[in-house]
PDB file of C-alpha atoms and ligand atoms in Angstrom:
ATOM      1  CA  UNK E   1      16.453 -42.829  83.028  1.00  0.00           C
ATOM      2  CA  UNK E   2      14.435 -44.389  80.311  1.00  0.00           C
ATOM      3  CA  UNK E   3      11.177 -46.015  80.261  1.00  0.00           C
ATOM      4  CA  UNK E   4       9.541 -49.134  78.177  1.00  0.00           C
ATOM      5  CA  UNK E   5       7.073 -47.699  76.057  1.00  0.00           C
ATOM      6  CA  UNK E   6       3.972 -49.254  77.413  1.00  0.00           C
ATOM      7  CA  UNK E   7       4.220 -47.539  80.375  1.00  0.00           C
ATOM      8  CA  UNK E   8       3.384 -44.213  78.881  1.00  0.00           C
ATOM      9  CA  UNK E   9       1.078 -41.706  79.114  1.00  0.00           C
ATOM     10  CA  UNK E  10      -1.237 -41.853  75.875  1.00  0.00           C
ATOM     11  CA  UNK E  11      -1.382 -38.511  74.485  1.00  0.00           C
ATOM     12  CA  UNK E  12      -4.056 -38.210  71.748  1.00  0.00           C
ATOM     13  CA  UNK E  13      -4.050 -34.586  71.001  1.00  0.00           C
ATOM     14  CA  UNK E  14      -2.194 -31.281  71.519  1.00  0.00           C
ATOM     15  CA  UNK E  15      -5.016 -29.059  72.784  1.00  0.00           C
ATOM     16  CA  UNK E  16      -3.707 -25.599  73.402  1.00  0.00           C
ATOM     17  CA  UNK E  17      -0.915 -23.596  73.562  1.00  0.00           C
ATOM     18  CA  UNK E  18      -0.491 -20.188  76.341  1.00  0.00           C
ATOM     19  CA  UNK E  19       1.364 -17.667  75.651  1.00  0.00           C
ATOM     20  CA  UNK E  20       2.370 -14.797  77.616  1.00  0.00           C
ATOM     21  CA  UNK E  21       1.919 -10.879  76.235  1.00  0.00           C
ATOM     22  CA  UNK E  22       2.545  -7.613  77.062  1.00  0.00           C
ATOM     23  CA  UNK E  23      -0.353  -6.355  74.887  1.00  0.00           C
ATOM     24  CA  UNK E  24      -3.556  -8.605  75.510  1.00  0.00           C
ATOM     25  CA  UNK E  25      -5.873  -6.445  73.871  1.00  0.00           C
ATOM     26  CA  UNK E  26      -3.508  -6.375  70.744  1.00  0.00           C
ATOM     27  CA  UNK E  27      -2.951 -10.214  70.801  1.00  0.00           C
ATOM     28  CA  UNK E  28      -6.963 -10.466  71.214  1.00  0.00           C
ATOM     29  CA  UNK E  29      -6.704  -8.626  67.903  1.00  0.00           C
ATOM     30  CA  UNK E  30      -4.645 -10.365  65.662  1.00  0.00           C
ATOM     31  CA  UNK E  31      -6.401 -13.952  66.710  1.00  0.00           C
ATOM     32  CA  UNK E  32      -9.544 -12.636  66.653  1.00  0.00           C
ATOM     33  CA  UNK E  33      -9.362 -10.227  63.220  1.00  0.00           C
ATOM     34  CA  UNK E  34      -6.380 -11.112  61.089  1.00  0.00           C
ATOM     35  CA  UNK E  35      -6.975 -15.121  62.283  1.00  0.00           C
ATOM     36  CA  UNK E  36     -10.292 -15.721  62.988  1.00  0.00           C
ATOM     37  CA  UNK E  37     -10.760 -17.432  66.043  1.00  0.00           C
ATOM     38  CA  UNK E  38     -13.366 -17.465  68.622  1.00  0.00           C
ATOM     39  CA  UNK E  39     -12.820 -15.091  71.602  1.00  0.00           C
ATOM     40  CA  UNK E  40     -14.596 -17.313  74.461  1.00  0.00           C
ATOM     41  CA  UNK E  41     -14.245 -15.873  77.536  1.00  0.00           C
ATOM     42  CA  UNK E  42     -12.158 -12.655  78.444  1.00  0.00           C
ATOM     43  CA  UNK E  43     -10.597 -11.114  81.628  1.00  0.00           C
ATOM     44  CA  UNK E  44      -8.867  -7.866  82.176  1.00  0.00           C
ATOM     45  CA  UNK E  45      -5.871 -11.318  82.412  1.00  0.00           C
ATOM     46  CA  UNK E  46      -6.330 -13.783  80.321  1.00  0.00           C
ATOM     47  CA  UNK E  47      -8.331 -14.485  77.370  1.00  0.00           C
ATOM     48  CA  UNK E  48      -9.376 -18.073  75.699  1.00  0.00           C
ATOM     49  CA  UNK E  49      -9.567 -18.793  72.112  1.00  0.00           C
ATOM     50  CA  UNK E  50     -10.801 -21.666  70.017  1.00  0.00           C
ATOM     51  CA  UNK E  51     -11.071 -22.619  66.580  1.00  0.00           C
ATOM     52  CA  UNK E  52     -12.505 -26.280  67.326  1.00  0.00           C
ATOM     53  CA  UNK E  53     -15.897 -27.154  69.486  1.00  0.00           C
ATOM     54  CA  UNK E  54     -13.357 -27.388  72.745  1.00  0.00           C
ATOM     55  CA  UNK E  55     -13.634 -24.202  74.714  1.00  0.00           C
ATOM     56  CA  UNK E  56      -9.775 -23.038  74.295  1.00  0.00           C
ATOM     57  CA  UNK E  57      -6.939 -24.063  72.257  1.00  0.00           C
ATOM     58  CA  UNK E  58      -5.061 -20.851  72.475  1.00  0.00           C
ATOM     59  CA  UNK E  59      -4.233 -18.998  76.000  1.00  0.00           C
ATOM     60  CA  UNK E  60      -3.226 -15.673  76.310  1.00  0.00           C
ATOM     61  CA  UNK E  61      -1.836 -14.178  79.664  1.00  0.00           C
ATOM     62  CA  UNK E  62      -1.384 -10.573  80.366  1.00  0.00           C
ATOM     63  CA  UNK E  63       2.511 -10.429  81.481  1.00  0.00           C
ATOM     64  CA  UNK E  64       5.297  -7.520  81.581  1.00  0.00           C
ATOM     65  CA  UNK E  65       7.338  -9.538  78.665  1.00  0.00           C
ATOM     66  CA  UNK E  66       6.488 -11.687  75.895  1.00  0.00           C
ATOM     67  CA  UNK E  67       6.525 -15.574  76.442  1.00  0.00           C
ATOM     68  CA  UNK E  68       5.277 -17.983  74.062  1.00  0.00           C
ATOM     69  CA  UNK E  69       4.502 -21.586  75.152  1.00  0.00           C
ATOM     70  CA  UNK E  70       4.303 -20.649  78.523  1.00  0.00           C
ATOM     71  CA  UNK E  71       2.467 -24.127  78.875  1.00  0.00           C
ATOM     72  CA  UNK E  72       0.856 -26.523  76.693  1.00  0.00           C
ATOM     73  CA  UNK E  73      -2.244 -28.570  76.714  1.00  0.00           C
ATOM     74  CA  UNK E  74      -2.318 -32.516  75.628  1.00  0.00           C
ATOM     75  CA  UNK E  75      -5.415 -34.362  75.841  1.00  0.00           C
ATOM     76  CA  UNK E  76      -4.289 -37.689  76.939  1.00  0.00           C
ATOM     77  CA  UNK E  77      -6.206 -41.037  76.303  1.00  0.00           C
ATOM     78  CA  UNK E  78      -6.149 -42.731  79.924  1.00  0.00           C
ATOM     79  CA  UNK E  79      -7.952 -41.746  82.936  1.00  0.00           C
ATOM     80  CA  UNK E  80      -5.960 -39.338  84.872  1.00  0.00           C
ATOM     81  CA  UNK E  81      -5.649 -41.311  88.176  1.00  0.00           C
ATOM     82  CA  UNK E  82      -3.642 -43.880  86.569  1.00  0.00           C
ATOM     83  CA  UNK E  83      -1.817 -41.888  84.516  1.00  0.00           C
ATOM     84  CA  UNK E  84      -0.673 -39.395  87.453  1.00  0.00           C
ATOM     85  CA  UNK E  85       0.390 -43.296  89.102  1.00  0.00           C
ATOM     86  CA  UNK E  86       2.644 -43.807  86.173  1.00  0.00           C
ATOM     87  CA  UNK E  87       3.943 -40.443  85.889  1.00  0.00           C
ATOM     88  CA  UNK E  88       4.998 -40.160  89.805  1.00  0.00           C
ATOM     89  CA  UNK E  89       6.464 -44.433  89.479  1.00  0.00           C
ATOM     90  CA  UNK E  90       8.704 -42.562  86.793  1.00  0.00           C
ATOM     91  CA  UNK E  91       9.789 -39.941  88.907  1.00  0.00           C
ATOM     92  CA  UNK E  92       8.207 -37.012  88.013  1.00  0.00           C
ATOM     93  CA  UNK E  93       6.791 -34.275  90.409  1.00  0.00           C
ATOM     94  CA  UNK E  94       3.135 -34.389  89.353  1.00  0.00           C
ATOM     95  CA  UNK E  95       0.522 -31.616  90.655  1.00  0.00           C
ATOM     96  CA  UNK E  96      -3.351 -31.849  90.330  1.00  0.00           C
ATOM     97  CA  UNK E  97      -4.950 -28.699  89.444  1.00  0.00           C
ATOM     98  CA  UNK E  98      -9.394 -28.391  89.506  1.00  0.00           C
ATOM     99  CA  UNK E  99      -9.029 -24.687  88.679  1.00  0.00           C
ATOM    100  CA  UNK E 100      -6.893 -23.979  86.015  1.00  0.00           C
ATOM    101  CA  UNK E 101      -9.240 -23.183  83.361  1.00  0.00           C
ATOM    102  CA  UNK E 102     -12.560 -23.231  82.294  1.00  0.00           C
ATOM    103  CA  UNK E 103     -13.365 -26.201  80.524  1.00  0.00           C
ATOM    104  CA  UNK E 104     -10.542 -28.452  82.271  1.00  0.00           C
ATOM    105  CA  UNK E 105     -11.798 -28.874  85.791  1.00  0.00           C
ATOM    106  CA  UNK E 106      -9.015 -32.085  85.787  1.00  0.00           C
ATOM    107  CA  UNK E 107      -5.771 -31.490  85.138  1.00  0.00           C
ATOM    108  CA  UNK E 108      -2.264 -33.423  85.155  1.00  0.00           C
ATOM    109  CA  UNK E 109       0.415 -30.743  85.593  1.00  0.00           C
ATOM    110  CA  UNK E 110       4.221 -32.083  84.713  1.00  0.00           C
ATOM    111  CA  UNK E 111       7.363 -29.922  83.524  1.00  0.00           C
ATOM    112  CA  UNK E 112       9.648 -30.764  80.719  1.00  0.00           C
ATOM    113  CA  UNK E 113      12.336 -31.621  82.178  1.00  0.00           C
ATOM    114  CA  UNK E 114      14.844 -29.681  80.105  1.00  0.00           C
ATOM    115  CA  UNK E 115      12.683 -26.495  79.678  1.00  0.00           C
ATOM    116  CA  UNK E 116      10.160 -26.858  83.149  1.00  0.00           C
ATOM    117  CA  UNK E 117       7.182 -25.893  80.716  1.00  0.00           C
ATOM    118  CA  UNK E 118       4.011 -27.180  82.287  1.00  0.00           C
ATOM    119  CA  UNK E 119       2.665 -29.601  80.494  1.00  0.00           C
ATOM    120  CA  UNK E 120      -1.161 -30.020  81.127  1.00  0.00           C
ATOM    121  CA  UNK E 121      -2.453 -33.325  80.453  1.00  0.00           C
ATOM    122  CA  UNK E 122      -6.316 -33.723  80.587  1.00  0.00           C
ATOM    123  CA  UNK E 123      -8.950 -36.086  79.820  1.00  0.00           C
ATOM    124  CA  UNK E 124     -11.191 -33.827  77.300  1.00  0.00           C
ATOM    125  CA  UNK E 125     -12.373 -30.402  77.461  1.00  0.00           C
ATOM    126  CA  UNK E 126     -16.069 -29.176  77.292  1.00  0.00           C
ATOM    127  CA  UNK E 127     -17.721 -28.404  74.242  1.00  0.00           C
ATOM    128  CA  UNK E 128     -18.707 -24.734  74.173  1.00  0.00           C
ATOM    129  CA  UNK E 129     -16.487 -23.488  71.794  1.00  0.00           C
ATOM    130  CA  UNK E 130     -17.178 -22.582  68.026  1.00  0.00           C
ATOM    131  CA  UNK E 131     -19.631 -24.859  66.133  1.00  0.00           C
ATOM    132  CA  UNK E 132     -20.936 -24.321  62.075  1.00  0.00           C
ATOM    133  CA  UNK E 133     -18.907 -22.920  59.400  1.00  0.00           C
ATOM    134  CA  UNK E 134     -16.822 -19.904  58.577  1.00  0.00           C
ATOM    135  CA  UNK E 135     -15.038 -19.843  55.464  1.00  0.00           C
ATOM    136  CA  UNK E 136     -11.622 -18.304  57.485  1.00  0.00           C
ATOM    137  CA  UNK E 137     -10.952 -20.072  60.350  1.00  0.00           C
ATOM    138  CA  UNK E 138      -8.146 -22.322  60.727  1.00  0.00           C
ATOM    139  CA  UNK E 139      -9.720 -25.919  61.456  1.00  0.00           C
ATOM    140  CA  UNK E 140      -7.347 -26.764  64.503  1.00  0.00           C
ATOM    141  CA  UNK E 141      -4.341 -25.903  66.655  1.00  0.00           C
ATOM    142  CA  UNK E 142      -1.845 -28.546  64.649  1.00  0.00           C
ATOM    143  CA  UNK E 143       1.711 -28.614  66.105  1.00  0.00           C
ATOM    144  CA  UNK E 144       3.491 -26.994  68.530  1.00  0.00           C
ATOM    145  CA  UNK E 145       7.739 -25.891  67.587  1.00  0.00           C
ATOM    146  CA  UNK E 146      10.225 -25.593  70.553  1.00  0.00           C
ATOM    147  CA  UNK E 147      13.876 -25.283  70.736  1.00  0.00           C
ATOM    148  CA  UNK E 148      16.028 -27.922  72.966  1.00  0.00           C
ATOM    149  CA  UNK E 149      19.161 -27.969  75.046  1.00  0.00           C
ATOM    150  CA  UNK E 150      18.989 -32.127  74.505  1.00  0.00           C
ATOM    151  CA  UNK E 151      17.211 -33.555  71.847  1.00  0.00           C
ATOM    152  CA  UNK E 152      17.927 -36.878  72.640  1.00  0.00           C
ATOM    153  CA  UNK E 153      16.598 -36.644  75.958  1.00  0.00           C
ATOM    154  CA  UNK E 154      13.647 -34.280  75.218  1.00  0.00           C
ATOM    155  CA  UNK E 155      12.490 -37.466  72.621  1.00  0.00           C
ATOM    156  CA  UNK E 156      12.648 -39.599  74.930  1.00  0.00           C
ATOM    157  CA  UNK E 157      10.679 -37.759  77.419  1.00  0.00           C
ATOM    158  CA  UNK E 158       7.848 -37.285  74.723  1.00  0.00           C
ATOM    159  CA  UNK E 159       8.193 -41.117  73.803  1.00  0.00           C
ATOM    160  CA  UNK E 160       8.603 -42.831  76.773  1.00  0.00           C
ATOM    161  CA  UNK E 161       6.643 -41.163  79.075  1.00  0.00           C
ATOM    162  CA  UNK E 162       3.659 -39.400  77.046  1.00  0.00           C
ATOM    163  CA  UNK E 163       3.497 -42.145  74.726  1.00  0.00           C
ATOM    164  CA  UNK E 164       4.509 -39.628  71.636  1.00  0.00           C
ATOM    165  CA  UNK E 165       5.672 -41.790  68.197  1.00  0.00           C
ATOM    166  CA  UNK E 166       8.649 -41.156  66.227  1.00  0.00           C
ATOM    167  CA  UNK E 167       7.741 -39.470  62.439  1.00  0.00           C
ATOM    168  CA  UNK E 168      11.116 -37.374  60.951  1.00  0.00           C
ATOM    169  CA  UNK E 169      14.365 -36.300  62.124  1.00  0.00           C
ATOM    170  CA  UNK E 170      16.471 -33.876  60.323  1.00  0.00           C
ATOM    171  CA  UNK E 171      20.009 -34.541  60.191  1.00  0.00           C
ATOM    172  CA  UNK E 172      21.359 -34.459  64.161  1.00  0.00           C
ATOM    173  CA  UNK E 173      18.880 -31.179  64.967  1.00  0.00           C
ATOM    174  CA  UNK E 174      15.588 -31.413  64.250  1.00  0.00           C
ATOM    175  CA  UNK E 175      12.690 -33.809  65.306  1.00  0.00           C
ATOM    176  CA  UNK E 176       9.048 -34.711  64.649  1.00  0.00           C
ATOM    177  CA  UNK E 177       6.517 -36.451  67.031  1.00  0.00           C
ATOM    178  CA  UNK E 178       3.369 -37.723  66.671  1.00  0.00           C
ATOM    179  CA  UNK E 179       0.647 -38.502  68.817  1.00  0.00           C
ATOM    180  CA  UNK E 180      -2.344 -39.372  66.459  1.00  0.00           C
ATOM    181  CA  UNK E 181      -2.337 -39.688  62.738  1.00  0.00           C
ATOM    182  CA  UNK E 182      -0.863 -36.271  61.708  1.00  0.00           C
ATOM    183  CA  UNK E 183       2.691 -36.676  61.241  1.00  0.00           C
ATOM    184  CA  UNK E 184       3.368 -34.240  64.012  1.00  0.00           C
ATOM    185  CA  UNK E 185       2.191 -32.575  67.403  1.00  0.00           C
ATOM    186  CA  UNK E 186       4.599 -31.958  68.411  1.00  0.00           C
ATOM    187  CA  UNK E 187       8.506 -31.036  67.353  1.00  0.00           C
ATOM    188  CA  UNK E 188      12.240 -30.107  68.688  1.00  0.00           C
ATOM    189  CA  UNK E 189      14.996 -28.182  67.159  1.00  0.00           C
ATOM    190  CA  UNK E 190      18.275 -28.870  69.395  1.00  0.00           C
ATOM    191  CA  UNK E 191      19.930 -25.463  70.070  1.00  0.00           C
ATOM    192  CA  UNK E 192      22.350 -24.091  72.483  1.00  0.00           C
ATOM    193  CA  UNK E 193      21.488 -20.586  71.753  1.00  0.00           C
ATOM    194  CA  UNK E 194      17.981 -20.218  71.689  1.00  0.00           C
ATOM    195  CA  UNK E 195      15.216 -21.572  74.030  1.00  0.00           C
ATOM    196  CA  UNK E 196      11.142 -21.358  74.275  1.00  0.00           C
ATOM    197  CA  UNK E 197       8.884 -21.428  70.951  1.00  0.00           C
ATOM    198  CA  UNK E 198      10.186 -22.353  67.307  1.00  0.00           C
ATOM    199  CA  UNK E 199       6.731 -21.747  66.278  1.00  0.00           C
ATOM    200  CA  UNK E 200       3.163 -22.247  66.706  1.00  0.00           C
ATOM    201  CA  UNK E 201       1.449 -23.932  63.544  1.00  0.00           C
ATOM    202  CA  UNK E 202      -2.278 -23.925  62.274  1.00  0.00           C
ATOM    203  CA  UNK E 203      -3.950 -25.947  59.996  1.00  0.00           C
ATOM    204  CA  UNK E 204      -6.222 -25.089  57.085  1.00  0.00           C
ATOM    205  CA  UNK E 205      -8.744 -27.334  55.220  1.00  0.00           C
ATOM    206  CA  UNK E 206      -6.647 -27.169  52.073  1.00  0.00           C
ATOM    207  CA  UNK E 207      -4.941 -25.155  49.425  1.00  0.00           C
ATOM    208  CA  UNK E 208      -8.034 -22.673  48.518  1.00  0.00           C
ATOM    209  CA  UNK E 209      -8.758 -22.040  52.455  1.00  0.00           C
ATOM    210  CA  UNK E 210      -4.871 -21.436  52.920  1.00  0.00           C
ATOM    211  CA  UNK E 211      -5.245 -18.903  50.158  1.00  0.00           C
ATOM    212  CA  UNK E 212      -8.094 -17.408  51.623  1.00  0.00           C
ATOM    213  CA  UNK E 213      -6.250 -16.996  55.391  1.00  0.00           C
ATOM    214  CA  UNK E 214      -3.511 -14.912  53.030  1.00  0.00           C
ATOM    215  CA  UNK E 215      -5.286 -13.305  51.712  1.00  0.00           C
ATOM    216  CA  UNK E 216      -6.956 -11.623  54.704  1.00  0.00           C
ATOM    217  CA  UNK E 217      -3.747 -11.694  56.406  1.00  0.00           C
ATOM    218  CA  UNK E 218      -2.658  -9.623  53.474  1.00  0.00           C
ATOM    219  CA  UNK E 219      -5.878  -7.137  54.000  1.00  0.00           C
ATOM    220  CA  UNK E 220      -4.656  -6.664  57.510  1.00  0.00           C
ATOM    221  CA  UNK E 221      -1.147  -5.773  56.398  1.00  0.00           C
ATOM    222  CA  UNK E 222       0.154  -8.960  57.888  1.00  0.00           C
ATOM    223  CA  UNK E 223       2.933 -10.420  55.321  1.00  0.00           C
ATOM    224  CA  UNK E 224       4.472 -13.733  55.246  1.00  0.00           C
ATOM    225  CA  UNK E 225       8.146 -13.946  56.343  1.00  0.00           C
ATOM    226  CA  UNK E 226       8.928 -17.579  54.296  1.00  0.00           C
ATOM    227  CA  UNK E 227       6.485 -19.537  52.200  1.00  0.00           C
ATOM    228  CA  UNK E 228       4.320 -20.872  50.666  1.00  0.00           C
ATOM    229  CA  UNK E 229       6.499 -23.971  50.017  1.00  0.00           C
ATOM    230  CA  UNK E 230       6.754 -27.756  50.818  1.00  0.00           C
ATOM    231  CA  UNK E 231       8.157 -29.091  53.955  1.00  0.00           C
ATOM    232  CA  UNK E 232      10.035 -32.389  53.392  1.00  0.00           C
ATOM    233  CA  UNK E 233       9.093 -34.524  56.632  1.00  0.00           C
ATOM    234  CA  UNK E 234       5.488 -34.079  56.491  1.00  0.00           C
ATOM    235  CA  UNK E 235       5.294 -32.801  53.204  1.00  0.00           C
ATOM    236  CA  UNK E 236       3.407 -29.555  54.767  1.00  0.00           C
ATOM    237  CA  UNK E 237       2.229 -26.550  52.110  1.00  0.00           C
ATOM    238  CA  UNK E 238       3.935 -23.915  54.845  1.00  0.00           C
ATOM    239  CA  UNK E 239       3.364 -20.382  54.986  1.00  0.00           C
ATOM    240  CA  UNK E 240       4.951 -18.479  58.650  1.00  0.00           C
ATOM    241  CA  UNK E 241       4.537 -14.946  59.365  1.00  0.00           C
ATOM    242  CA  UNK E 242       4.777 -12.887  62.977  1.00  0.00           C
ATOM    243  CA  UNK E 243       1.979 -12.358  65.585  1.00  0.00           C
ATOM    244  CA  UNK E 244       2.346  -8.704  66.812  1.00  0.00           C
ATOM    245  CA  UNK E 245       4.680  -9.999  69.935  1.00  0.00           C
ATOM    246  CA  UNK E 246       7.011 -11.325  66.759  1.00  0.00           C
ATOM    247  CA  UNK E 247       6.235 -14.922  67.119  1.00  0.00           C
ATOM    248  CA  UNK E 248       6.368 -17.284  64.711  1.00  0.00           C
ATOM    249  CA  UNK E 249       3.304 -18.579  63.182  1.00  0.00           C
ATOM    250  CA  UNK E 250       2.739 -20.837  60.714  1.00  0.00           C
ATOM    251  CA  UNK E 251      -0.072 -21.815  58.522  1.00  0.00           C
ATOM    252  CA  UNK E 252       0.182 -25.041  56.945  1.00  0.00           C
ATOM    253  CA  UNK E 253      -2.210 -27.819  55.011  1.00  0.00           C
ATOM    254  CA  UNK E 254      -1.837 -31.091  53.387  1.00  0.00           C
ATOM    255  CA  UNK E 255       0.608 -32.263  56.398  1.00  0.00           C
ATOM    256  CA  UNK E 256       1.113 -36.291  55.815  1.00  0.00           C
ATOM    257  CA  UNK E 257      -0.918 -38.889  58.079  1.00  0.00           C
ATOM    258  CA  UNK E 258       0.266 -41.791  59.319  1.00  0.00           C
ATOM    259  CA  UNK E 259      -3.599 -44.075  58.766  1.00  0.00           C
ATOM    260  CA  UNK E 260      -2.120 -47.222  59.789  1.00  0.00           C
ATOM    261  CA  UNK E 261       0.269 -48.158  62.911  1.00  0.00           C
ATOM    262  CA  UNK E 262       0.533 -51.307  61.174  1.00  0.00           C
ATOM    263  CA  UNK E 263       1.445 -50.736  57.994  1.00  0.00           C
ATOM    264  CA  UNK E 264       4.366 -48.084  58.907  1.00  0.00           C
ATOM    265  CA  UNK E 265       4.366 -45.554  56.520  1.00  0.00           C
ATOM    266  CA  UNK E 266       2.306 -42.673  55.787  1.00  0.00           C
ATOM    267  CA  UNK E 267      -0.622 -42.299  53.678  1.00  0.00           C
ATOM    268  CA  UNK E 268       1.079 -42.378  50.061  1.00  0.00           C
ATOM    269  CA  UNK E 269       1.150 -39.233  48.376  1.00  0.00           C
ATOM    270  CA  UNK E 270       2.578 -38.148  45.040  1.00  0.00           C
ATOM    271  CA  UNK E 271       4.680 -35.730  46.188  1.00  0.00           C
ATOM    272  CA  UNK E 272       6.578 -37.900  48.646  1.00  0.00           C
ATOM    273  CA  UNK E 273      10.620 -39.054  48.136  1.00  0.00           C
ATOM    274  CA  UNK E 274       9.987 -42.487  49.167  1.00  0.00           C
ATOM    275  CA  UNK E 275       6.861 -45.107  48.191  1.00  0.00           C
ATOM    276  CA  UNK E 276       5.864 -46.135  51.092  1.00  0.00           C
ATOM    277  CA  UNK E 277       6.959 -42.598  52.579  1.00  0.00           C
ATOM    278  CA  UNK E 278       8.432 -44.259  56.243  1.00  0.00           C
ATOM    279  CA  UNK E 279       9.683 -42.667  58.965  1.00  0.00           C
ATOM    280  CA  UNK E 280      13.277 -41.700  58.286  1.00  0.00           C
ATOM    281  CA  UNK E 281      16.720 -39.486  59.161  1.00  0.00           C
ATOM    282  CA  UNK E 282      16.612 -36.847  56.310  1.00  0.00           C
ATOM    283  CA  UNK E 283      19.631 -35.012  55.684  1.00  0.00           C
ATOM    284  CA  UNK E 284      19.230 -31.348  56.098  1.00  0.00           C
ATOM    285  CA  UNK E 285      19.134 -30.051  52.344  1.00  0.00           C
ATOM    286  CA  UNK E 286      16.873 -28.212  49.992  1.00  0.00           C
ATOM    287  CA  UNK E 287      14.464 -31.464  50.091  1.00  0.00           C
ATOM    288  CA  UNK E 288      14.049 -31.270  53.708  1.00  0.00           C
ATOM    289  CA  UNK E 289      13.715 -27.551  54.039  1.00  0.00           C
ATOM    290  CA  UNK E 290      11.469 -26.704  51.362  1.00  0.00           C
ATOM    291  CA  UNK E 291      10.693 -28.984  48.134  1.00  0.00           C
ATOM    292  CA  UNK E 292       9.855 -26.249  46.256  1.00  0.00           C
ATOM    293  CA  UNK E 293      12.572 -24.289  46.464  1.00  0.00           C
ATOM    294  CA  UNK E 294      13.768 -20.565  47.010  1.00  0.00           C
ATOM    295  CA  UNK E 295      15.242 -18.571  49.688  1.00  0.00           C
ATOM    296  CA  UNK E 296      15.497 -19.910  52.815  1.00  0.00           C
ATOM    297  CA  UNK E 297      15.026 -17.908  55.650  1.00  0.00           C
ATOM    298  CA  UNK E 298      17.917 -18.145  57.794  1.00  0.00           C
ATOM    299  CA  UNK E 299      16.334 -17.658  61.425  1.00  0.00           C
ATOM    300  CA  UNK E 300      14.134 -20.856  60.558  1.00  0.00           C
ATOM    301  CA  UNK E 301      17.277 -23.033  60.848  1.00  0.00           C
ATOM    302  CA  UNK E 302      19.475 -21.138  62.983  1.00  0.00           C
ATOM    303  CA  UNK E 303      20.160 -23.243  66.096  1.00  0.00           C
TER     304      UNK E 303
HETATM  305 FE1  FE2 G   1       5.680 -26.507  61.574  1.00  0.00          FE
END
């Protein structure tokens, strides 16, 4: 089934990501401690973390196993009526939810089709979340990583339907989506073997504030797994290391934006392959992978 573009769902943002733990009070921990976030409101269940003025953009669920992106949260541009319309003349089973969280008292509930991950789509969240300055904490959830059974079809879900733009693909397995100006929200690895989370990323302000974030990561004996190096699509500084469940979490800055629609390429920057840096198919080498070079860590491209 495939959809003309204007008919989709605007999403403008990715707003937060669940995940599920065995260990809440140790997942509270690491966000709160080693990452800096704002503990918001707390249950013997759940807890809600923010980094931004919304009230949540990270979820955590008490569960008997570990489950990361249990669901995800995209703040969508159109008012929900209409957009639940569009999303049930496509087909999908929509449900309408006033008490899923704190903060969202209107909510859009879809699955990915390949994956059934509920997708929450939501017109904006409240505003009691962190406000001033702390030298640590990452400015924003950035992108959320998940693994495939179809990539061509998961695209065009994210496309069609929620309105998602194409940024990067690399080689036959890998692809980046955007949904505002950074180069990606959201992206897909195709695999056969694996399913769920590829990772969960965060953004800094830039290079000192990334160096920072290690640096206290380091003081609480978390280490880095790959990085610091240079993505190729989206030209990223990346750093990923484990939460205590063993996901993967990145910590990136410098990720390109895409400024003007129009104009088709992405803000120019000198350490791009291509002036004007455009959307593109990159083939899956040691440009793509990491720029800078060094070992690459195989679990980050096994599909
Ligand atoms: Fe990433």
């Amino acid at each position: 089934m495939t959809h003309p573009t204007h008919s989709a769902v605007n999403v403008s943002k990715v707003g937060y990501v669940g995940f599920e733990t065995p260990d809440l009070d140790r997942l509270v921990d690491y966000y709160t401690n080693v990452l800096d976030f704002v503990l918001v409101e707390k249950s013997a269940d759940q807890a809600y973390l923010t980094t931004t003025f919304d009230h949540h953009s990270v979820v955590l669920e008490r569960a008997e196993t570990k489950r990361a992106r249990s669901f995800v949260g995209y703040q969508i541009e159109e008012d929900l009526d209409s957009a639940e319309r569009r999303l049930r003349d496509s087909g999908y089973e929509v449900r309408r939810r006033s008490d899923i969280a704190p903060s969202t008292p209107d909510v859009l509930i879809v699955a990915e089709p390949m994956s059934g991950t509920p997708l929450h789509l939501y017109d904006a969240q409240s505003g009691t979340g962190a406000t001033g300055y702390t030298p640590l904490r990452p400015t924003k959830l950035g992108h959320v990583a998940a693994f495939t059974p179809d990539l061509k079809r998961q695209q065009s879900f994210y496309q069609d339907l929620l309105g998602f733009k194409w940024s990067d693909t690399v080689a036959d397995f890998f692809v980046f989506l955007r949904c505002n100006t950074d180069h990606h929200a959201a992206n897909f690895m195709a695999s056969t073997k694996y399913s769920g989370m590829h990772h969960v990323a965060y953004e800094t302000r830039d290079l000192d504030h990334l160096q920072s974030l290690l640096d206290h990561l380091a003081s609480r004996d978390t280490r880095l797994e790959w990085g610091p190096g240079r993505h190729g699509p989206g030209h990223n500084v990346f750093t990923y290391h484990r939460d205590p469940d063993g996901n993967n979490i990145e910590l990136f800055t410098q990720l390109d934006q895409m400024a003007d629609e129009a104009l088709g390429y992405f803000e120019p920057r000198p350490w791009h392959q291509d002036f004007p840096q455009r959307p593109k198919t990159w083939e899956a080498d040691i440009a793509a992978i990491n720029s800078w070079g060094g070992p690459i860590v195989p679990q980050q491209l096994d599909h």
